[in-house]
GROMACS .gro file of C-alpha atoms in nm:
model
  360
    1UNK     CA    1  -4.164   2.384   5.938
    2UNK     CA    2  -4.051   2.614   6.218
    3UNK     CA    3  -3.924   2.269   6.406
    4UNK     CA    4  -3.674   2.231   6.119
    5UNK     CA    5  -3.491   2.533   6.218
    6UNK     CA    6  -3.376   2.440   6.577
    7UNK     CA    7  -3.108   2.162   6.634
    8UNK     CA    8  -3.303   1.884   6.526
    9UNK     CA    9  -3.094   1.624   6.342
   10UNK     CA   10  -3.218   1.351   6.071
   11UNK     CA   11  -3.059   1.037   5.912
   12UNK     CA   12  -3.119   0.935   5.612
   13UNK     CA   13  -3.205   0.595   5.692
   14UNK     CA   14  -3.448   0.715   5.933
   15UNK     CA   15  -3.629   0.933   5.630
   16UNK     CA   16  -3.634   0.658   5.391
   17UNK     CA   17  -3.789   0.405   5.671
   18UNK     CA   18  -4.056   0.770   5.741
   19UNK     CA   19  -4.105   0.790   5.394
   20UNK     CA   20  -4.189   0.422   5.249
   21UNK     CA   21  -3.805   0.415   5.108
   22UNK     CA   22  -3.911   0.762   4.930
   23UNK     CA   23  -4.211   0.589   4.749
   24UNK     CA   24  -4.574   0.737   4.646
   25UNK     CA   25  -4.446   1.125   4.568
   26UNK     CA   26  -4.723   1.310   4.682
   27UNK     CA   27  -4.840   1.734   4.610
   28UNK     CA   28  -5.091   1.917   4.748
   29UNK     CA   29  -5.219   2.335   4.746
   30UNK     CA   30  -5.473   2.496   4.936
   31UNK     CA   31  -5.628   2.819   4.795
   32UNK     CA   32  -5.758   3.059   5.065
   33UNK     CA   33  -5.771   2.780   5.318
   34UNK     CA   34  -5.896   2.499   5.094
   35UNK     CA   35  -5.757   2.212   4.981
   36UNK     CA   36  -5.859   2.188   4.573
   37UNK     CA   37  -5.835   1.843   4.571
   38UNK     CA   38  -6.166   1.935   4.782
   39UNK     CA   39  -6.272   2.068   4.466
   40UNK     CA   40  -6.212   1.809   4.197
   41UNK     CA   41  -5.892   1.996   4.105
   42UNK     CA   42  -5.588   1.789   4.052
   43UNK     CA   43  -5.214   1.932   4.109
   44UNK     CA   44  -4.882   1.823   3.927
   45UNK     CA   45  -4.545   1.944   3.795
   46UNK     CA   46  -4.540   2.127   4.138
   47UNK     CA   47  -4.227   2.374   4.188
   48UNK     CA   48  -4.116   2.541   4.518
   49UNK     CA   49  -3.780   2.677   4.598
   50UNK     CA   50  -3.697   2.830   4.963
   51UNK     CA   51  -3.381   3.130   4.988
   52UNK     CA   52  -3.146   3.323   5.200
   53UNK     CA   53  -3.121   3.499   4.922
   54UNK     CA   54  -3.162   3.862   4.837
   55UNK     CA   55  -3.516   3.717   4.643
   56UNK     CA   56  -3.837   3.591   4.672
   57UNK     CA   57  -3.918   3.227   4.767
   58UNK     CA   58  -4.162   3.086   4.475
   59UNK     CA   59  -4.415   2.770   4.382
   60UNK     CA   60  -4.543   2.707   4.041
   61UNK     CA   61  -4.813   2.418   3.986
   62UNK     CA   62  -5.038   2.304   3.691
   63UNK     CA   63  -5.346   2.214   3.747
   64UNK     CA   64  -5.368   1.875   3.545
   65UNK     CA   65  -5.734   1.872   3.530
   66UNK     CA   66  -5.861   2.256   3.492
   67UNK     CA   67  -5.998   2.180   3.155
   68UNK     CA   68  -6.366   2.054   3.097
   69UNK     CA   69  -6.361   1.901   2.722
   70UNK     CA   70  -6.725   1.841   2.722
   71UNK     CA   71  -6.810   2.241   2.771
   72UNK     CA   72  -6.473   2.349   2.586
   73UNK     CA   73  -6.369   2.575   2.863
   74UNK     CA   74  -6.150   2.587   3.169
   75UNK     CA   75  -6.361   2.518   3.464
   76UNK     CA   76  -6.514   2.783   3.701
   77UNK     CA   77  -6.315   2.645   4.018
   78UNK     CA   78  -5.986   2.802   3.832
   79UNK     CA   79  -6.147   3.202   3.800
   80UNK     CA   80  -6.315   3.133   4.152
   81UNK     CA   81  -6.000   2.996   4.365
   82UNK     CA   82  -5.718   3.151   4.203
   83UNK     CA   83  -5.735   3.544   4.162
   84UNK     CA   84  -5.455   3.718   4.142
   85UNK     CA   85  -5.358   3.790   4.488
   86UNK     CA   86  -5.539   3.441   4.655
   87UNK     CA   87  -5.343   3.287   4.948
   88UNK     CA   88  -5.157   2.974   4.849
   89UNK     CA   89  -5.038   2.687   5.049
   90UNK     CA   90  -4.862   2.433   4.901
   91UNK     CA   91  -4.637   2.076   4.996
   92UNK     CA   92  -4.526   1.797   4.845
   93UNK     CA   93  -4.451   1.471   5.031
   94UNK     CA   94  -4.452   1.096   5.007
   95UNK     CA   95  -4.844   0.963   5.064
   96UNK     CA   96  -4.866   1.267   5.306
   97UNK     CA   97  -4.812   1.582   5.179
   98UNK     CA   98  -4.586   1.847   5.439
   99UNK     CA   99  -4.660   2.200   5.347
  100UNK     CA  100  -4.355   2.419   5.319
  101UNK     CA  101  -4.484   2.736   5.094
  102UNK     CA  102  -4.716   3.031   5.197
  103UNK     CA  103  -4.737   3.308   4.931
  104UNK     CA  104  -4.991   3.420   4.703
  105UNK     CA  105  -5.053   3.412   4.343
  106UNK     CA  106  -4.883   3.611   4.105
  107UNK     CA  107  -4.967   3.500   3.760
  108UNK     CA  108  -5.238   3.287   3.622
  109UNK     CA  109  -5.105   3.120   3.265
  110UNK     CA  110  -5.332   2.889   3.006
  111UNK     CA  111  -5.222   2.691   2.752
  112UNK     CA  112  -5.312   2.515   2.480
  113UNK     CA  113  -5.081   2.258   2.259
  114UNK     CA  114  -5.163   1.964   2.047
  115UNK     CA  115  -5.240   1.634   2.159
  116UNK     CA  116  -5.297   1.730   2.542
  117UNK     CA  117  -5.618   1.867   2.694
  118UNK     CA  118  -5.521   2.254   2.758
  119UNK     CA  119  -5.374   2.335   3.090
  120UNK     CA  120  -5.291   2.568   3.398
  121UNK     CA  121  -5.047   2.688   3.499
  122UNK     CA  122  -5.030   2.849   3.851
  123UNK     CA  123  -4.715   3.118   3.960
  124UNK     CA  124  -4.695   3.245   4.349
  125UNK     CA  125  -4.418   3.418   4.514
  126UNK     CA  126  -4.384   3.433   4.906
  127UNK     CA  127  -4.402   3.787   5.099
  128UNK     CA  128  -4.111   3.921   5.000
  129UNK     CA  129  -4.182   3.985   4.682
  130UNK     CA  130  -4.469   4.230   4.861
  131UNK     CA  131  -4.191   4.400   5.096
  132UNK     CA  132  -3.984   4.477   4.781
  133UNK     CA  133  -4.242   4.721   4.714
  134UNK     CA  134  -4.283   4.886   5.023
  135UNK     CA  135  -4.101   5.151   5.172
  136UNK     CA  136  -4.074   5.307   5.534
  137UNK     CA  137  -3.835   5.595   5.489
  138UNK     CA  138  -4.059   5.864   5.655
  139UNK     CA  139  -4.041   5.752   5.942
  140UNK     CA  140  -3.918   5.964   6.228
  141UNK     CA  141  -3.491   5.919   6.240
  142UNK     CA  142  -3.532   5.886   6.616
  143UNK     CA  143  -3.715   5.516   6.570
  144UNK     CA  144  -3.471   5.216   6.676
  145UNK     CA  145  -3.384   4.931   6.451
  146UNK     CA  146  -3.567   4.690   6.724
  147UNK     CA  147  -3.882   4.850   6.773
  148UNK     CA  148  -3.931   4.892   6.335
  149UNK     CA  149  -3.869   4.559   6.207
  150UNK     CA  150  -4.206   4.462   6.432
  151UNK     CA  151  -4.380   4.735   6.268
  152UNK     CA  152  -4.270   4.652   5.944
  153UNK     CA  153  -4.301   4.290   5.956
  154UNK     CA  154  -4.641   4.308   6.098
  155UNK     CA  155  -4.807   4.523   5.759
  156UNK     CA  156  -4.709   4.193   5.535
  157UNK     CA  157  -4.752   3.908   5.766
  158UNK     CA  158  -5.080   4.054   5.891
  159UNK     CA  159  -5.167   4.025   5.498
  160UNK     CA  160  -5.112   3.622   5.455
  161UNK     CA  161  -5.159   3.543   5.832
  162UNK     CA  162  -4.748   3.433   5.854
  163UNK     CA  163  -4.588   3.442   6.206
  164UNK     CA  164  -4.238   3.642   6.272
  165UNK     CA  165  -3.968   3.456   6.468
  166UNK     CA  166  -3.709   3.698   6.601
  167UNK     CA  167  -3.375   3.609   6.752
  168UNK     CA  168  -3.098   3.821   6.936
  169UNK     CA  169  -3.314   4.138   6.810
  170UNK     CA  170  -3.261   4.382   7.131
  171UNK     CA  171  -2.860   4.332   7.085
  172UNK     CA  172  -2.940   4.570   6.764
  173UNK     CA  173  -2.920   4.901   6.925
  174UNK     CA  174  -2.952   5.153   6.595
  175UNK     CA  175  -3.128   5.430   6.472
  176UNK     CA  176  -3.360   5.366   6.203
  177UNK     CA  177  -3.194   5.497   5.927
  178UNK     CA  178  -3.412   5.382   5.559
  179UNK     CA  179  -3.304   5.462   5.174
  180UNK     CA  180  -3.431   5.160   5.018
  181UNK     CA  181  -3.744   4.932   4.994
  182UNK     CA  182  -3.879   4.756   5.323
  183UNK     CA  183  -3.732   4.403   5.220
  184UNK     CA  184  -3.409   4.509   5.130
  185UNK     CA  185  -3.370   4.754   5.413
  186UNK     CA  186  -3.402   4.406   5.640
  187UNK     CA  187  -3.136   4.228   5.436
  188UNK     CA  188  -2.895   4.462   5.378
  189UNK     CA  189  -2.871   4.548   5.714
  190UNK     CA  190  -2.878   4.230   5.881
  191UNK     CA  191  -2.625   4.113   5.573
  192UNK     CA  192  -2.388   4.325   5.696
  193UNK     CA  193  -2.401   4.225   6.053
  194UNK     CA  194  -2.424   3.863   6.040
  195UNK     CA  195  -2.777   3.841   6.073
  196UNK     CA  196  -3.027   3.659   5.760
  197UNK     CA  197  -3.360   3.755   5.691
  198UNK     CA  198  -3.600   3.528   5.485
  199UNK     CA  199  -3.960   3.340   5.519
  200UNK     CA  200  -3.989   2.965   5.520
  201UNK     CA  201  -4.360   2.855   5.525
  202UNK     CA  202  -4.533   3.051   5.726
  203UNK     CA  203  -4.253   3.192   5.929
  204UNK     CA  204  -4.027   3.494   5.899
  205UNK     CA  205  -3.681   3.485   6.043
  206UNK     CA  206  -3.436   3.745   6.147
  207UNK     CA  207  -3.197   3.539   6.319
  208UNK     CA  208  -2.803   3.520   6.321
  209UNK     CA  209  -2.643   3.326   6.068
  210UNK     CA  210  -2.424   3.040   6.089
  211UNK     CA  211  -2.467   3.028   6.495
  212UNK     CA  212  -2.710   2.654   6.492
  213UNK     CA  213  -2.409   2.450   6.409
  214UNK     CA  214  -2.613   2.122   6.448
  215UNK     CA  215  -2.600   1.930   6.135
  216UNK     CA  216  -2.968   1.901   5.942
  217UNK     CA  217  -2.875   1.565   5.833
  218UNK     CA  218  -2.581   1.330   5.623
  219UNK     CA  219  -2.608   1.257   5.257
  220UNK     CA  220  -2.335   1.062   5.137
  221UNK     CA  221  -2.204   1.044   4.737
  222UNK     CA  222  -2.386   0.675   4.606
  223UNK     CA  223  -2.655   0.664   4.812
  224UNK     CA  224  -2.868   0.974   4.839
  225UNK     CA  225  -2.635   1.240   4.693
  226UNK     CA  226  -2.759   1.220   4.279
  227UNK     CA  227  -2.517   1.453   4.150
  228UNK     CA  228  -2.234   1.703   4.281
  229UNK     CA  229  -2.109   1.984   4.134
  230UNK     CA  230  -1.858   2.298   4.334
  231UNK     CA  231  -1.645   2.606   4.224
  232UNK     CA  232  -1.442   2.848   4.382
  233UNK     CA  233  -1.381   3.214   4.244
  234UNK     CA  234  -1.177   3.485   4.453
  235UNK     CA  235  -1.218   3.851   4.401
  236UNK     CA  236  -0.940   4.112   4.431
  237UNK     CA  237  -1.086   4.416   4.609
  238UNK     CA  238  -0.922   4.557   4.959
  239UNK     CA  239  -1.043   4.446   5.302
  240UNK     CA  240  -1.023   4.821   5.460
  241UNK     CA  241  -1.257   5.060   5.684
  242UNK     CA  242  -1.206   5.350   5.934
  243UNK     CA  243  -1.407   5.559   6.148
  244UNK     CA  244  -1.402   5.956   6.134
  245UNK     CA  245  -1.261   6.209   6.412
  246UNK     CA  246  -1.080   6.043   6.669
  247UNK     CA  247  -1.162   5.722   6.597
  248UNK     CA  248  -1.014   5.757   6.238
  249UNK     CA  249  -0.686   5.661   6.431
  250UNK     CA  250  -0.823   5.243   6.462
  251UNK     CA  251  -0.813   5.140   6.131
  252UNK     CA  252  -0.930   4.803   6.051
  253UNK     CA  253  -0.792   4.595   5.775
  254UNK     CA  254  -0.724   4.250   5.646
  255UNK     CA  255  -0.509   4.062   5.421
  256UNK     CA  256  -0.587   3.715   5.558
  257UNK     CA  257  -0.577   3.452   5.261
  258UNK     CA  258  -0.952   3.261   5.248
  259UNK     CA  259  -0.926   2.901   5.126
  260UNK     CA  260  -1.277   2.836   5.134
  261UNK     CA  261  -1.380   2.436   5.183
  262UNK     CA  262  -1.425   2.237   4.899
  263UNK     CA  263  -1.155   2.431   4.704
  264UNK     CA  264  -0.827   2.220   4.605
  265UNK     CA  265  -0.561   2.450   4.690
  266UNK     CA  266  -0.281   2.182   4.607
  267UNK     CA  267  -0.399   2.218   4.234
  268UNK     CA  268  -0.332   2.565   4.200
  269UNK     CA  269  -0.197   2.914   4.369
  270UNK     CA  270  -0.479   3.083   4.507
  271UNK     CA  271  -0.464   3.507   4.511
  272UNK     CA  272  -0.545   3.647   4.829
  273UNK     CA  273  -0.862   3.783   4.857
  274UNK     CA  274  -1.006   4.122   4.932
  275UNK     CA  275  -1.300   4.301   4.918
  276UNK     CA  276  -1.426   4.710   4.979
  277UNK     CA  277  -1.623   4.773   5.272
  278UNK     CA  278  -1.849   5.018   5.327
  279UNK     CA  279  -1.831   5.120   5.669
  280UNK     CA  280  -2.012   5.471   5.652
  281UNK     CA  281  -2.276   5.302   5.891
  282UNK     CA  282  -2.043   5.260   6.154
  283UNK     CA  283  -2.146   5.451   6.495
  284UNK     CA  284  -1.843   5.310   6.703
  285UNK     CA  285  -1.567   5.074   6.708
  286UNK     CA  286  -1.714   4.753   6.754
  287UNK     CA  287  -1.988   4.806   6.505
  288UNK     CA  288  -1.708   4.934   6.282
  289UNK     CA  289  -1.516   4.544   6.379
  290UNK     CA  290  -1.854   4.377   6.386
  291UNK     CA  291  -1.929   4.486   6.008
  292UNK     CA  292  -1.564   4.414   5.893
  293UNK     CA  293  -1.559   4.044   6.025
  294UNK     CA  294  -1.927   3.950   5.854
  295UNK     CA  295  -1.826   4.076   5.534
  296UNK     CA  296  -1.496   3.884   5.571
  297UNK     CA  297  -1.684   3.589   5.651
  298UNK     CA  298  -1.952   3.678   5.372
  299UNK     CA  299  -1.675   3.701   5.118
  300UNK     CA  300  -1.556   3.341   5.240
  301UNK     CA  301  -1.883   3.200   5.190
  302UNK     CA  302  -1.938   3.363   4.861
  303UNK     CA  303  -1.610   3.242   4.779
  304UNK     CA  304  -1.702   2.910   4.728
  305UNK     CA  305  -2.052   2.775   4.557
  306UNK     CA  306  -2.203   2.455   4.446
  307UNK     CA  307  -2.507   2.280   4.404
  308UNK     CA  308  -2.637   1.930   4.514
  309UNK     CA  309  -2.891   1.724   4.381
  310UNK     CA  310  -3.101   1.418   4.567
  311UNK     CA  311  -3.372   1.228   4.671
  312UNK     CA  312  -3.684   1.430   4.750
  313UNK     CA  313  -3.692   1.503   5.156
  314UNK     CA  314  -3.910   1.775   5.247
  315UNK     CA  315  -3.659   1.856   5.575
  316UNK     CA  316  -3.394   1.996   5.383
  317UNK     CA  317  -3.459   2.356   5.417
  318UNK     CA  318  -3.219   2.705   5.386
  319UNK     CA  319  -3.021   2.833   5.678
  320UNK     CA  320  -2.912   2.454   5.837
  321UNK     CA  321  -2.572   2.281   5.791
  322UNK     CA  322  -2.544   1.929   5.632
  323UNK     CA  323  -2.298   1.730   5.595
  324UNK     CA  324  -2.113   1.548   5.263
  325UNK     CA  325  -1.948   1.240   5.233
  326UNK     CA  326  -1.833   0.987   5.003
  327UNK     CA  327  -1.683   1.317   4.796
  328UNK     CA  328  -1.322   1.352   4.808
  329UNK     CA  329  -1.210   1.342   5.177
  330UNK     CA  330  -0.911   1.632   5.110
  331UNK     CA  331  -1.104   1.898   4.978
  332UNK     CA  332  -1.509   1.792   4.933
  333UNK     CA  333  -1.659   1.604   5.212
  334UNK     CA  334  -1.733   1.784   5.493
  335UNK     CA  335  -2.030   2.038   5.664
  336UNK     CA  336  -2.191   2.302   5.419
  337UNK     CA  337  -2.450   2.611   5.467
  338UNK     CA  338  -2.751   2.562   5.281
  339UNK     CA  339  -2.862   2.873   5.103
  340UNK     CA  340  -3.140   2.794   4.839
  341UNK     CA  341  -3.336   2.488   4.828
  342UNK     CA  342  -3.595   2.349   4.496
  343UNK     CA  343  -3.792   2.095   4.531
  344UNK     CA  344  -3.945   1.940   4.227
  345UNK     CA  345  -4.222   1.679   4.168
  346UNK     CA  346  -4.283   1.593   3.810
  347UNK     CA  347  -4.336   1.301   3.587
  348UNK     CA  348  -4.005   1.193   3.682
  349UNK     CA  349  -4.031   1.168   4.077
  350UNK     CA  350  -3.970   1.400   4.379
  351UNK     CA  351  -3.638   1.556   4.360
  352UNK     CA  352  -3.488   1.800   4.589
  353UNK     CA  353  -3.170   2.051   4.491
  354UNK     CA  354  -2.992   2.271   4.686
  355UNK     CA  355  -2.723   2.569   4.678
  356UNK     CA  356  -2.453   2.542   4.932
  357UNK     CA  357  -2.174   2.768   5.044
  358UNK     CA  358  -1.838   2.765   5.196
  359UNK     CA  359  -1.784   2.478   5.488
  360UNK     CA  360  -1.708   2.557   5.812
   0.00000   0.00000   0.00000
């Protein structure tokens, strides 16, 4: 899925025509490299949902068929392809599955209700979930932020096989400074300088945010948009920071009023926003500036939330724009950050939902 996060653009029309006008819904999972489909094991009610997030990505399947009435017991290809710990691939599709999850299994539930053969029900998270149990903290103070997130990154993906994609990494010229668990070291810090941290598939991104402007793709309100929903809450901190010694002299503040998009200011009297910023991290003046103006923006985005629902289509993934129409062309339709994507197959179909942000 690493093609889906450079500028590459989709229509709708042209993913309907791809996907047999989004017939035949379609799941598959690999355990430790094989498909169990391989293995007379049948998937359904499949679950995966992809973050920017301060959390884990996660799947959840149930193995339709894991039951053997004749013995009365759950078969032996459940116990011998999904310990605790196995590698997991999973994807969902129409005819042809795409694979967009790489994790490993987390919990293993059975169950057993009347009327239905008993069933199995898989959990995995993605590598995250790993990192926020680790911790790096003795390392030497004299490491740099660029030569650790390698040697981090490389203890977890080296553990599920993943790959690391890094971008605009040597421009981070800090200390390694740790207080905190690996994966929230990583997202904190790029958080706070307008970088994003998370795993899609089998990639792991550290990459600035909101720089790839190119629009994922166009859903438009009564033909592939299913439902809309959007809020807008302010908070009512103050925007303020200053460096120490000399430098204490260059404050830093902001009372700029945020009307995020999507947020009908004619209908009522927005308060002007602030927030507290901890700038303790600051080494100079620009970092000082650079930290100020991402939480700004952060506090913009965070501003305003909603959530989308559509059509299944595998391509919509975290960390791209898309763009709304057919809304309300004052205050809805326009381009919006995608921040958490689910993507559901059950009885009902393939349906994809997704978390947006502010506009931009």
């Amino acid at each position: 899925m690493k093609e889906l996060m450079n500028s590459d653009t989709f229509s709708y029309s042209e993913l309907k025509a791809k996907y047999g006008g989004f017939r035949n819904p379609c799941c598959a999972v690999k355990a430790g490299g094989t498909d169990i489909q391989t293995l007379g094991l049948f998937v359904s009610d499949m679950e995966i949902r992809h973050t920017i997030k301060d959390k884990a990505g996660a799947c959840t399947f149930v193995i339709s068929n894991g039951y053997d009435i004749i013995s009365g017991s759950f078969k032996d290809e459940i116990a011998d392809n999904f310990p605790l710990g196995q590698t997991v691939e999973a994807g969902m599709g129409y005819t042809t599955p795409v694979y967009m999850f790489k994790g490993f299994v987390t919990d293993v539930s059975f169950t057993f209700e009347g009327g239905r053969p008993p069933g199995v029900r898989i959990s995995c998270t993605d590598i995250r979930s790993l990192m926020m149990q680790g911790n790096l903290n003795a390392m030497p103070p004299v490491a740099s932020f660029p030569l650790m997130i390698p040697l981090i990154m490389c203890m977890y993906t080296s553990i599920l096989n993943m790959k690391i994609v890094y971008y605009d990494l040597w421009n981070i010229l800090e200390d390694f400074r740790q207080n905190t668990n690996d994966f929230k070291y990583l997202y904190d810090y790029g958080l706070k300088r307008g970088y994003e941290f998370f795993v899609l598939g089998e990639y792991c991104y550290f990459r600035k945010k909101w720089e790839n402007t190119a629009l994922l793709m166009h859903l438009k309100w009564g033909e592939s948009i299913m439902s809309f929903n959007r809020a807008t809450s302010y908070s009512s901190n103050n925007l303020s920071g200053a460096l120490g010694g000399l430098l204490s002299f260059i404050p830093f503040f902001s009372d700029n009023l945020l009307t995020p998009q999507g947020y009908p200011h004619k209908m009522a009297t927005p308060q002007t926003p602030q927030i507290q910023v901890d700038t303790s991290e600051a080494k100079n003046t620009l970092d000082l500036i650079n930290i100020m103006m991402t939480s700004l923006h952060n506090l913009g985005s965070s501003m305003a939330s909603g959530t989308v629902k559509c059509v299944g289509i595998p391509e919509i993934i975290p960390g791209r724009y898309i763009r709304l129409t057919g809304l309300d062309k004052r205050f809805f339709d326009g381009d919006y950050y995608i921040e958490e994507v689910t993507h559901n197959i059950s009885s009902g179909g393939y349906v994809t939902s997704f978390e947006i942000g502010s506009g931009k």
